mmCIF file of C-alpha atoms in Angstrom:
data_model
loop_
_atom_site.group_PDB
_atom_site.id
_atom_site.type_symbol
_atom_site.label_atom_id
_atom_site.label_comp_id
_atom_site.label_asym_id
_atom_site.label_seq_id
_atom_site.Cartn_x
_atom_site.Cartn_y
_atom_site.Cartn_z
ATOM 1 C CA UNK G 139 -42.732 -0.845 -10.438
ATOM 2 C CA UNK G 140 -40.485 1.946 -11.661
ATOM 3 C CA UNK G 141 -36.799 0.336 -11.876
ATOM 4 C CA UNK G 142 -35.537 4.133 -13.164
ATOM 5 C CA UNK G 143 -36.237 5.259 -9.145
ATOM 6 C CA UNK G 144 -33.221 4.132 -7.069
ATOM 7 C CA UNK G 145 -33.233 4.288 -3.473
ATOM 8 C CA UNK G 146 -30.271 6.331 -1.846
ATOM 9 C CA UNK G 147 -28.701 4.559 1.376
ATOM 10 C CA UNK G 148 -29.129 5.282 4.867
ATOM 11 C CA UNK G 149 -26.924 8.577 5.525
ATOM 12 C CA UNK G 150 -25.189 6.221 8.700
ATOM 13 C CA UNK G 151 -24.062 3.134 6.573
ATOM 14 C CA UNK G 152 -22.589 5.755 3.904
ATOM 15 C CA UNK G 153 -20.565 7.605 7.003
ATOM 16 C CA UNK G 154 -19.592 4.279 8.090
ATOM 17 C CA UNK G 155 -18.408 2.701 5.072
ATOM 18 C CA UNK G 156 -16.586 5.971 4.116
ATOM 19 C CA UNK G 157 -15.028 5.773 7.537
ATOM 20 C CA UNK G 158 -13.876 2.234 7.059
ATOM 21 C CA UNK G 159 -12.107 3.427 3.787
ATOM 22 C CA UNK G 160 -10.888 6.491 5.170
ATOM 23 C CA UNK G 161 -9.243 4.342 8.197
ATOM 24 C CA UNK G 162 -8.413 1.641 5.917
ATOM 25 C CA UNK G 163 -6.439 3.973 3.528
ATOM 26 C CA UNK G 164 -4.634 5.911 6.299
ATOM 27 C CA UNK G 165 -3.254 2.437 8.000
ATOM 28 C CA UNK G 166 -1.669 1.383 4.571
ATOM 29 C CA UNK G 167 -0.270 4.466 3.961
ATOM 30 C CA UNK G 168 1.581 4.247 7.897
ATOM 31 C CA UNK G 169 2.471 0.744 7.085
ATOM 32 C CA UNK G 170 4.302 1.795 3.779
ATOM 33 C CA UNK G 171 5.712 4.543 5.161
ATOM 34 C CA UNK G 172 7.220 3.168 8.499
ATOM 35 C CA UNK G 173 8.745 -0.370 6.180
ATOM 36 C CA UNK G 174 10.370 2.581 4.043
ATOM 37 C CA UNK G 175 11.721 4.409 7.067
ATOM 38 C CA UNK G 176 13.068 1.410 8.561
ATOM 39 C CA UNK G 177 14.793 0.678 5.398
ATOM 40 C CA UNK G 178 16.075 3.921 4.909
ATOM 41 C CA UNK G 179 16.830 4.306 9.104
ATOM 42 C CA UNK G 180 18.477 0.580 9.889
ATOM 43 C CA UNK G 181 18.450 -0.487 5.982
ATOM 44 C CA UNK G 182 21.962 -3.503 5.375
ATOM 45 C CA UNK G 183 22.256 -4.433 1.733
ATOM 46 C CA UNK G 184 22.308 -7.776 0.315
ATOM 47 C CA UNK G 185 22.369 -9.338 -2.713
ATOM 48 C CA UNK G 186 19.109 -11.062 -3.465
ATOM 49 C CA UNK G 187 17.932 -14.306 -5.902
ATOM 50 C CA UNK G 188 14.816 -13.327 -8.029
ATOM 51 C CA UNK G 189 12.860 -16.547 -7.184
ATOM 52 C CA UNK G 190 8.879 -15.366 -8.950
ATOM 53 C CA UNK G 191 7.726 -12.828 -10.754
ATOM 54 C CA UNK G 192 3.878 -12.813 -10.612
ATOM 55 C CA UNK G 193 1.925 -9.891 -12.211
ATOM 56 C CA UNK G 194 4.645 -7.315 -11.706
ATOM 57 C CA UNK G 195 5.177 -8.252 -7.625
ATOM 58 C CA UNK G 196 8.733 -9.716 -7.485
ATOM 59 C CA UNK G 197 9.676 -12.224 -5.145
ATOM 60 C CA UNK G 198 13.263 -12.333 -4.185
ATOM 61 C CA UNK G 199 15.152 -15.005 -2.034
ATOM 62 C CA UNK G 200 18.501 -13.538 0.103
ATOM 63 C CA UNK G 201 20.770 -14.776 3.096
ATOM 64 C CA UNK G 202 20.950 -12.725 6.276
ATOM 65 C CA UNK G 203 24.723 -12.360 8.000
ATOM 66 C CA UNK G 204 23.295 -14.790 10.579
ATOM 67 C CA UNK G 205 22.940 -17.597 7.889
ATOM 68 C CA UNK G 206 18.827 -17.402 7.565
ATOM 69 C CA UNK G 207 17.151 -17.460 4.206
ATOM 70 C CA UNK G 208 14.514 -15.025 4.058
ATOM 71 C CA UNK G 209 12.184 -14.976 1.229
ATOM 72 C CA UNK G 210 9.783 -11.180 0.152
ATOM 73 C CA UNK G 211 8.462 -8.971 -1.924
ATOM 74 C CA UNK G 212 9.918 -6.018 -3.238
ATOM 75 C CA UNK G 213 8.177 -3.154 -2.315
ATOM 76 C CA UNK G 214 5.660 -1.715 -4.980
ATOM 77 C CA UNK G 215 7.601 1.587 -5.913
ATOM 78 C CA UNK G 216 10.841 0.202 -5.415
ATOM 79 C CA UNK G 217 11.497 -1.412 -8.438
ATOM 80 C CA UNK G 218 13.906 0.248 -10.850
ATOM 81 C CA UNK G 219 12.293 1.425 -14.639
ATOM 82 C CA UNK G 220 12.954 -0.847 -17.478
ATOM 83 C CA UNK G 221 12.069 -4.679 -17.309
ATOM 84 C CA UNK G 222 11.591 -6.029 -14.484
ATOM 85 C CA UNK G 223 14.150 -9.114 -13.840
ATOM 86 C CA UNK G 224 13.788 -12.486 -14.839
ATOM 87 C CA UNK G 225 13.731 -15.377 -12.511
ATOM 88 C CA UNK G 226 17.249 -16.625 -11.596
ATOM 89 C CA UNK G 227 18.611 -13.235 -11.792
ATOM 90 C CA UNK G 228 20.445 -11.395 -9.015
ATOM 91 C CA UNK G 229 19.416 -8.027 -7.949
ATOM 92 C CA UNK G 230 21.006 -5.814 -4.847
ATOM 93 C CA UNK G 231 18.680 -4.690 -2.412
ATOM 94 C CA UNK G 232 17.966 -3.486 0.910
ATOM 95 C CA UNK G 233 16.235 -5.342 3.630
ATOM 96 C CA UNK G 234 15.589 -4.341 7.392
ATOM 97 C CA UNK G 235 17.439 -6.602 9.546
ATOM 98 C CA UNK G 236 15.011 -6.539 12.003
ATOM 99 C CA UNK G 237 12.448 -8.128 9.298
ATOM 100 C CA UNK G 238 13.802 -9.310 7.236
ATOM 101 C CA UNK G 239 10.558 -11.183 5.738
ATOM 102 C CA UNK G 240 9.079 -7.388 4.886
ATOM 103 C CA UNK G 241 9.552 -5.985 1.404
ATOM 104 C CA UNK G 242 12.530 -5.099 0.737
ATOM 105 C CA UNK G 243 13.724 -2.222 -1.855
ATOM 106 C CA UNK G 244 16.205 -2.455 -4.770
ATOM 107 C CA UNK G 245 18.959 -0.687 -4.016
ATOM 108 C CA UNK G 246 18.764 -0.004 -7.742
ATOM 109 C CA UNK G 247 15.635 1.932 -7.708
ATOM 110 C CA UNK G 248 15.178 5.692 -7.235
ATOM 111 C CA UNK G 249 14.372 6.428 -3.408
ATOM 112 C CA UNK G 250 10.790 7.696 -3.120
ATOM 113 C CA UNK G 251 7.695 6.944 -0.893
ATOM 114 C CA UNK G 252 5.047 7.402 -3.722
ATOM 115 C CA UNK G 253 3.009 5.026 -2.541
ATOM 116 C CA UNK G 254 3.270 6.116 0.857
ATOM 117 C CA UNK G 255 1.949 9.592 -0.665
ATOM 118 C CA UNK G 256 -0.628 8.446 -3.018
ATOM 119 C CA UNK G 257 -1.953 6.130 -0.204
ATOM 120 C CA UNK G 258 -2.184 9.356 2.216
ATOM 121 C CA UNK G 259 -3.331 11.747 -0.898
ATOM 122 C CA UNK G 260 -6.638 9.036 -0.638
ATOM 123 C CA UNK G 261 -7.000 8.880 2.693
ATOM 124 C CA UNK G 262 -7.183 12.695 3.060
ATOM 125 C CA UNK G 263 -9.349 13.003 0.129
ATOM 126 C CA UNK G 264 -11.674 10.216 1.309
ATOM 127 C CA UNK G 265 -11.593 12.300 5.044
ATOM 128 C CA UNK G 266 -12.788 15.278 3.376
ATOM 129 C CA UNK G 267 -15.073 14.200 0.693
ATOM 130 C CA UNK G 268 -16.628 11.558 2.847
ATOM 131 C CA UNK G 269 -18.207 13.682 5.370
ATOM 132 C CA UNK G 270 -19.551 16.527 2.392
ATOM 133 C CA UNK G 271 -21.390 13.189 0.505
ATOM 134 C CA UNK G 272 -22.538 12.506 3.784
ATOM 135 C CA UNK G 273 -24.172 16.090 4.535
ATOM 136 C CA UNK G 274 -25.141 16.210 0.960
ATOM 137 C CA UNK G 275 -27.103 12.724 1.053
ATOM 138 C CA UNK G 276 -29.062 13.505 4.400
ATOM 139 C CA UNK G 277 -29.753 16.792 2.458
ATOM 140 C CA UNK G 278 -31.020 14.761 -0.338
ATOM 141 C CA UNK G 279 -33.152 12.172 1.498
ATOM 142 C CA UNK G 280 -34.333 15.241 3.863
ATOM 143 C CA UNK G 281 -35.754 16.580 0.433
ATOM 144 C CA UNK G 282 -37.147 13.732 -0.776
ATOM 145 C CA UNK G 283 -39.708 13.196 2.247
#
């Protein structure tokens, strides 16, 4: 048995797969772009309760006009630099009345969609470089007949 000779996959599960991540990227990258649209489109500002902070993600806790608590993430990117706050702490933000259970930004925070655009940048490279590896394995296995 030689364990030094690997066996390259099927060219069809490699398209697939790469197809999967290609869709999968592309479908985050429309979800954070269209919550940061509606928060920049529709966007009210609030005043918000920091109520976790877990691993960097912060959890706030704010009161709609209506009364409702609504409880949410900040949006990765939309945290200001510098420390992040402590629980207890009061931070302005902006939330999309029409969800207000999606992340929210804080107001504090330079407006960008960097994630939006890193999440695309992926996608697009994963669209392009997916069907090459794909060409190039066939190639490969084609060879190795």
């Amino acid at each position: 048995m030689d364990l030094l000779r690997t066996r390259r996959p099927p060219a069809p599960l490699f398209a697939g797969l790469g197809l999967v991540v290609v869709i999968g990227f592309a479908i985050a990258a429309w979800t954070v772009w269209s919550n940061d649209k509606a928060l920049q489109d529709r966007g009210v500002e609030a005043t918000a309760q920091v109520v976790k902070v877990n691993k960097g993600r912060i959890h706030v806790e704010f009161e709609t006009p209506d009364g409702r608590r609504a409880q949410t993430l900040v949006g990765q990117g939309d945290e200001p630099p510098g420390a992040a706050p402590a629980v207890g702490d009061e931070i302005p933000i902006v939330y999309d009345p029409q969800d207000p259970e999606a992340e929210v930004a804080d107001r504090r925070a330079p407006q960008n969609h960097s994630t939006a655009y890193l999440l695309a940048g992926v996608a697009a490279f994963a669209a392009v470089s997916v069907p090459l590896a794909t060409v190039a394995l066939v190639r490969a296995n084609r060879r190795a007949r």
